[in-house]
Short mmCIF file of N, CA and C in Angstrom, two decimals:
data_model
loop_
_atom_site.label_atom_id
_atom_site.label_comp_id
_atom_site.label_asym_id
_atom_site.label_seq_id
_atom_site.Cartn_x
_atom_site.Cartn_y
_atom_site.Cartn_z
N UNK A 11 2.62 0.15 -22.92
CA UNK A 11 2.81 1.25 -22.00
C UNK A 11 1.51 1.50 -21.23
N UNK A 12 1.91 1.78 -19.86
CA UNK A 12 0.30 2.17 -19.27
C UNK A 12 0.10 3.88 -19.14
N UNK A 13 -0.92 4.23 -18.69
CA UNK A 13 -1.39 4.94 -18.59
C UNK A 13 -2.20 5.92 -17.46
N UNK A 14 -2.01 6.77 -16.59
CA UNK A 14 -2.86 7.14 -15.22
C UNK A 14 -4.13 7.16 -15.87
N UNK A 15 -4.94 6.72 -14.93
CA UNK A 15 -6.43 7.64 -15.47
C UNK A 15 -7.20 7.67 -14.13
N UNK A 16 -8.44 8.14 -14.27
CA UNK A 16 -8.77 8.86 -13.50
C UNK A 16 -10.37 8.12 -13.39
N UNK A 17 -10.70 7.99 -11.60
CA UNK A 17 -11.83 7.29 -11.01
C UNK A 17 -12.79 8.73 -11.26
N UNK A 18 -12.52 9.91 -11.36
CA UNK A 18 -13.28 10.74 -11.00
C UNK A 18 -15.04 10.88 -11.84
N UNK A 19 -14.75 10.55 -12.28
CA UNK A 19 -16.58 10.10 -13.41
C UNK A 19 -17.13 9.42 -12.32
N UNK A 20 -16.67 8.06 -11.88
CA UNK A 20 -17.28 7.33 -10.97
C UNK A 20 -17.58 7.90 -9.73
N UNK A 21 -16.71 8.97 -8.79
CA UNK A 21 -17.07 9.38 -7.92
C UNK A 21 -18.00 10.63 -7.84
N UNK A 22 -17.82 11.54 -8.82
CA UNK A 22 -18.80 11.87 -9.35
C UNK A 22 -20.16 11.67 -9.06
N UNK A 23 -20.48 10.75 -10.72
CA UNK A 23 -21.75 10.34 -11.00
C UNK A 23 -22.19 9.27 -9.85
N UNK A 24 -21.77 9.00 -8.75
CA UNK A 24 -22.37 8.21 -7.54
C UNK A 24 -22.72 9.15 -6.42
N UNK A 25 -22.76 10.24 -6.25
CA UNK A 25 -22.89 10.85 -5.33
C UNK A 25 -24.81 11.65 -5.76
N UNK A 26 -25.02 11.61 -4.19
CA UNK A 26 -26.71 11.63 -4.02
C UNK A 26 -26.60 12.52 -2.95
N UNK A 27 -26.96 14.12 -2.86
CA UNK A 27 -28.12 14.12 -4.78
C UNK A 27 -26.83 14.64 -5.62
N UNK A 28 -26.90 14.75 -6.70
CA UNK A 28 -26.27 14.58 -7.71
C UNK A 28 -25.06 15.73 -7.95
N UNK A 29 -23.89 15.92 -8.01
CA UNK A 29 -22.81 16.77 -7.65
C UNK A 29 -22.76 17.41 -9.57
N UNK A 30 -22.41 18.36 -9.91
CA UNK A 30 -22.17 18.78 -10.66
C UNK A 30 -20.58 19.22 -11.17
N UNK A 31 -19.98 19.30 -12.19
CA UNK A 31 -18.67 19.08 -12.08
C UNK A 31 -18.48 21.18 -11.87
N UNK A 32 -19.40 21.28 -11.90
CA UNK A 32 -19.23 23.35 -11.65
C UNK A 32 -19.00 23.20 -10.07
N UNK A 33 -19.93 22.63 -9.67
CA UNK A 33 -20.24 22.75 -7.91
C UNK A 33 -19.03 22.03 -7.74
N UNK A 34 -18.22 21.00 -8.08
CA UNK A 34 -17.04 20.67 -7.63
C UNK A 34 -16.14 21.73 -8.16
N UNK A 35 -15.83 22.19 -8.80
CA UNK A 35 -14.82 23.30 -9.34
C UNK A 35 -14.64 24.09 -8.03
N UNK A 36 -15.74 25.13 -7.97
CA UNK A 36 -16.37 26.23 -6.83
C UNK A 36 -15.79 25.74 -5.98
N UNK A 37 -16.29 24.66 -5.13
CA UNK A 37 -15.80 24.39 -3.98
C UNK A 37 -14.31 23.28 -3.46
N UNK A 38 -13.82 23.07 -4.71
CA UNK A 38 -12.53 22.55 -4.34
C UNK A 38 -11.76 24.28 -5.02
N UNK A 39 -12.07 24.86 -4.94
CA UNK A 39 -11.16 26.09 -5.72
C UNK A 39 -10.38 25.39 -7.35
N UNK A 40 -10.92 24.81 -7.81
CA UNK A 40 -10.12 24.69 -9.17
C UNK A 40 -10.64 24.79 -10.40
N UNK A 41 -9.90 24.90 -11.29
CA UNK A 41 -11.10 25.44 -12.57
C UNK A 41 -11.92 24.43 -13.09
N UNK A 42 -13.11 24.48 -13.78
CA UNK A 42 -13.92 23.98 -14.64
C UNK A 42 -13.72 23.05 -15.67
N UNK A 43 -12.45 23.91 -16.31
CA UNK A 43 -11.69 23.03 -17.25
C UNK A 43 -10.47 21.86 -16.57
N UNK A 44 -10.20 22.24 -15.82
CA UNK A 44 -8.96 21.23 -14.58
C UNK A 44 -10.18 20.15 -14.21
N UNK A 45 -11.43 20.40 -13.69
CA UNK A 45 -12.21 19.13 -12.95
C UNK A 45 -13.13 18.21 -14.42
N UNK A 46 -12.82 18.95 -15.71
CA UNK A 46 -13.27 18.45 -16.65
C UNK A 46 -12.38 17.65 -18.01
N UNK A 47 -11.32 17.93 -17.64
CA UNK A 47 -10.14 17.20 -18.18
C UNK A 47 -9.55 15.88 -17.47
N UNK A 48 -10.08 16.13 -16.21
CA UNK A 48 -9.87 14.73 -15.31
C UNK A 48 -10.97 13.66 -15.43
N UNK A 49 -11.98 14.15 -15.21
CA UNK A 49 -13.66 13.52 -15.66
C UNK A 49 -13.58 12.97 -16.77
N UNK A 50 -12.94 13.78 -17.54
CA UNK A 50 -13.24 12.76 -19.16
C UNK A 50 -11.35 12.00 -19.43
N UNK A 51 -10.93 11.72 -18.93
CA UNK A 51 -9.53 11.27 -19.02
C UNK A 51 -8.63 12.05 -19.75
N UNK A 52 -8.45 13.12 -19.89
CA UNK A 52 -8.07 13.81 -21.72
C UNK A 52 -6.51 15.03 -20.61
N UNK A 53 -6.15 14.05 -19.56
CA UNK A 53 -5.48 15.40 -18.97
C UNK A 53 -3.95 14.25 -18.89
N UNK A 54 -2.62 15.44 -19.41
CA UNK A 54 -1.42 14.60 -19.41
C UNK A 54 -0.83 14.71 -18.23
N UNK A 55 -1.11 15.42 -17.18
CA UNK A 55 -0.17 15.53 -15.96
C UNK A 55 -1.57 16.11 -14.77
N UNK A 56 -1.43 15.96 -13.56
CA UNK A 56 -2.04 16.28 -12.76
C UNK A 56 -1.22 17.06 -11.54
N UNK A 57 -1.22 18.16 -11.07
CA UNK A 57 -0.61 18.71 -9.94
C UNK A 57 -1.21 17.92 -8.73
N UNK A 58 -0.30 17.68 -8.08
CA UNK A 58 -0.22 17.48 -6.13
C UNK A 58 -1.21 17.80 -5.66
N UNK A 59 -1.38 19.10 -5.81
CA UNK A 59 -2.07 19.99 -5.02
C UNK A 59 -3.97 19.81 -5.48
N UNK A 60 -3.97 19.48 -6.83
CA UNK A 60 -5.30 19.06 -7.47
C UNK A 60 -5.79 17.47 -6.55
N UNK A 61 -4.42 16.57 -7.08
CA UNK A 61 -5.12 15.28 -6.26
C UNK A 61 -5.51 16.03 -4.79
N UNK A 62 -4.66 16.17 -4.00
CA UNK A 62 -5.32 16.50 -2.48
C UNK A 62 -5.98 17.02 -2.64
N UNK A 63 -6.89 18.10 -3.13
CA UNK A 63 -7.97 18.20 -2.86
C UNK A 63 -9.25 17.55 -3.36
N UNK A 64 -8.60 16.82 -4.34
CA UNK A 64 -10.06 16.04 -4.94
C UNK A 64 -10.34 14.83 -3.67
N UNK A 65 -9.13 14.40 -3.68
CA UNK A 65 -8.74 13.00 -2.33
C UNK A 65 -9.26 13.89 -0.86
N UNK A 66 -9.55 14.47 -0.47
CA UNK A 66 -9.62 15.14 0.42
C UNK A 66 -11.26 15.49 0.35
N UNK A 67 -12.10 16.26 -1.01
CA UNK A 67 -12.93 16.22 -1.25
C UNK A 67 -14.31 14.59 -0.91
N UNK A 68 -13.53 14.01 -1.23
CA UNK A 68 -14.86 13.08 -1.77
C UNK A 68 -13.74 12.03 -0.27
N UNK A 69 -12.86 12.23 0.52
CA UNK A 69 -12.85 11.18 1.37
C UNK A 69 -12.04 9.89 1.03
N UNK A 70 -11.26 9.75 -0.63
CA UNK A 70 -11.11 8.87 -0.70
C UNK A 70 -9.40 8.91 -0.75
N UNK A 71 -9.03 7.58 -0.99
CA UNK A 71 -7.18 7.88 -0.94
C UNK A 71 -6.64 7.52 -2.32
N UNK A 72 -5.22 7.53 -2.70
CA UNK A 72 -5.30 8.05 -4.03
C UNK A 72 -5.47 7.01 -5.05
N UNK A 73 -5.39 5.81 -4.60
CA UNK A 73 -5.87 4.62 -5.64
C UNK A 73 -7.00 4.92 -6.07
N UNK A 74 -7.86 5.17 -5.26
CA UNK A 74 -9.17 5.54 -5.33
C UNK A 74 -9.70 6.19 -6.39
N UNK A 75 -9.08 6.97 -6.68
CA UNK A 75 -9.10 8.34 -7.67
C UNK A 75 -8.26 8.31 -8.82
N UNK A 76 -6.86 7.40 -8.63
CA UNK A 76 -6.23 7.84 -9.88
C UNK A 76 -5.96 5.98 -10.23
N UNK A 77 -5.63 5.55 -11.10
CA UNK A 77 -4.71 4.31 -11.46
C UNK A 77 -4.25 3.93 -12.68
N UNK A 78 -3.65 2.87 -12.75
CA UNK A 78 -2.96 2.49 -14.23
C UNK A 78 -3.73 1.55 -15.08
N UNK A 79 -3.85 1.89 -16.51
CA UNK A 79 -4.57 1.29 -17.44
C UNK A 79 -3.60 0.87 -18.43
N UNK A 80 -3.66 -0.06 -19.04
CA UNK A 80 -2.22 0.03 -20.25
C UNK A 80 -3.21 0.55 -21.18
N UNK A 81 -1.98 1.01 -21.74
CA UNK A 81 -2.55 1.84 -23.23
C UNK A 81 -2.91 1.22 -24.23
N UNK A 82 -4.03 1.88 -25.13
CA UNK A 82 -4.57 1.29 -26.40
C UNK A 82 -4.16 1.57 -27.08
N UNK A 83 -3.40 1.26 -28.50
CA UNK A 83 -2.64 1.90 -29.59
C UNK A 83 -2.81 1.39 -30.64
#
């Protein structure tokens, strides 16, 4: 079975000078815990409205940000 997961660590931790996952919260309007459950992979569903603004945020489109891993079991 696969699995979504999430580019967002990578887009993240590449950005200069260095983005903080608070300063992304703040300014995409979403919580702390929502931009930190995606960062560390640990989230079972993602709203619409979260991708567009992360995809919207950082410029990128949604491969970019989200894709399929098969699962480890």
């Amino acid at each position: 079975m696969r699995r979504v997961k999430s580019n967002l660590a990578k887009l993240i931790d590449g950005q200069y000078p260095p983005l903080s996952q608070r300063r992304l919260a703040r300014e995409t309007n979403l919580s702390p815990t929502t931009i930190n459950l995606i960062y560390l992979n640990k989230f079972n569903r993602i709203d619409n409205a979260t991708i567009e603004k992360l995809c919207d945020y950082f410029g990128v489109e949604i491969g970019e940000l989200l894709y399929l891993e098969e699962a480890k079991d």
